[in-house]
């Protein structure tokens, strides 16, 4: 109630507050003298509550949003002047191609100012000169070209931290552009047309920590950033830089984030990798991003860089060295050669992305890979893996080897990698894996994806592949599933063998562990499933057999699958189905029979089913007679089977959105009969409820009479 009263006091206009420039429903209080006000076209007839005028105990905070401003100035009275004087955050949208932003004259207490997407081309005068409390100024998404005299202040704002000039048309940054703004910690000049930094415009920004120059036209840094000794995050992505050396950026050793991706680098200098770890905060993550360049090789470092690395590793040199980690991205280059000691300067390298290059051999010093958790070697030309390179990767969790030319998993390669959570080997040339050669995955479970190879045979011996949880063998050349031997994988829960060439399933076809809960055999050519096929995997919950060539289901096919809850038989050729063949499926809750051309479905076995069973039936030839009877039985509670459709039919004959085959006269009659039967059921339920209510009243009345007699 108190907040509501404050809001009421704010609106002083005599007309309805809903239709004024700053309507009541757009004013919100979030403190005693703190308000969010949203106005349209102008700011008029709004005032502070009296107790907030000149308040010192309760600081006045006004967050003002002005949409579709009709002008860059205010037509104000004394009351308006009071509210504007107290504005601390101002966001305005309008169209001001040429402006002096005179509206700011009335807001000397502004801390945060957003002038985004206002099509500003020229800003006259010094509209920010009085904003000595300014902390954050955003002028992005305009058409500004000249910023030489833009940021002039009578008294330089000591709290000014963030300046955003991104997405403008700035080509040059004169030397005096940021004079006096030594308090800036973040400057964003991204998405402009800057090509030349030779004027050294950043020399006075002695506290700058973040500088965004990405997506400009810079070809050379020319030492323009060498005075920024507090800079930690530098973004140069999307420029035209061809050469880089220590003279270009003397402070590179102090950078946590160095983004030089999407440039034109060909030659990689060792200095890019070197860092002074003792300058960083605890648990810092150093990111070196060099993707999307034209780098052809990663050379060995010089002896000086190697020496510096080991000096930095000595305890006492810097305590933070043991918590700072490095992520290196070299993806999308033309790298074909990686020298053995290329990564020596990188202490605690945890992520390495070398995807989309021309690497044929990954042979590096294993001591530099000890801390690596994520390694991406996808989309290269690797034919073999060196055991030496992987032997020290005790922390490796995610390894991507997809889209290479691997034919086997070399022996002992992953012997020491016992924390693997995800191994991607899709799109290689693997045909047989008679020896798995992966000792152990992470104790919480691992995923192995071998899709899109040419695998016809795979065997995981006892004692290998421990903790494997998910195995994907999609799109291979599996014809005989008996050659996929996984009986020893007592942690395997999900197996995907879809998109293969399996034609038949026999009672000895599936050599799978009893722990399996999901099996996908869809998109094969399975025409026959023998009884007892699934008896070894009695814990199965999900079975997918869609897109095969099944015409019938024999008795005993789903023997022992008493826990199966989802069965997908869609897109086969099953025209008739007797529910009695599914007697074993005691826990079935969802059955998909879509697009089989089904004519009849006997559902009597499901009359006493334990659970409601959704049966998806679109894309079949079932009659409306049968469908009406099935729906009637379910709706009346006689059957647990509920006919359903994923997509309700919008054309042709249908009942409850489920398509069926019937002539119009019979369909009308069936619909009427079903409506009458449902009405009868409803009436019966109402009568039972009335009977129950009458019995209740009788008991209450009789109890009242007994109590009355006992009193007398």
Coordinates of N, CA and C in Angstrom, one line a residue, residues 9 219 234 300 331 334 344 434 448 553 579 652:
X9 N 1.5 9.7 -5.8 CA 2.0 11.1 -5.6 C 2.9 11.5 -6.8
X219 N 45.4 -2.8 -39.6 CA 46.4 -3.7 -40.2 C 47.7 -3.8 -39.3
X234 N 42.0 -8.0 -24.4 CA 42.1 -7.3 -25.7 C 41.5 -8.1 -26.8
X300 N 58.7 -24.6 -32.7 CA 59.3 -24.7 -31.4 C 59.6 -23.3 -30.8
X331 N 41.8 -23.1 -34.2 CA 41.0 -23.7 -35.2 C 40.9 -22.9 -36.5
X334 N 45.5 -23.2 -41.4 CA 46.0 -24.1 -42.4 C 47.2 -24.8 -41.8
X344 N 55.3 -25.4 -25.1 CA 56.1 -25.4 -23.8 C 55.9 -24.1 -23.0
X434 N 38.3 -55.0 -33.0 CA 38.3 -56.3 -32.3 C 39.0 -56.1 -30.9
X448 N 30.9 -42.6 -26.1 CA 31.7 -42.9 -27.2 C 30.8 -42.8 -28.5
X553 N 4.4 -58.9 -36.1 CA 5.1 -59.1 -34.9 C 4.6 -60.5 -34.3
X579 N -3.0 -57.3 -30.2 CA -2.4 -56.8 -29.0 C -1.8 -58.0 -28.1
X652 N -10.1 -34.5 -44.2 CA -10.5 -35.8 -44.3 C -11.3 -36.2 -43.0

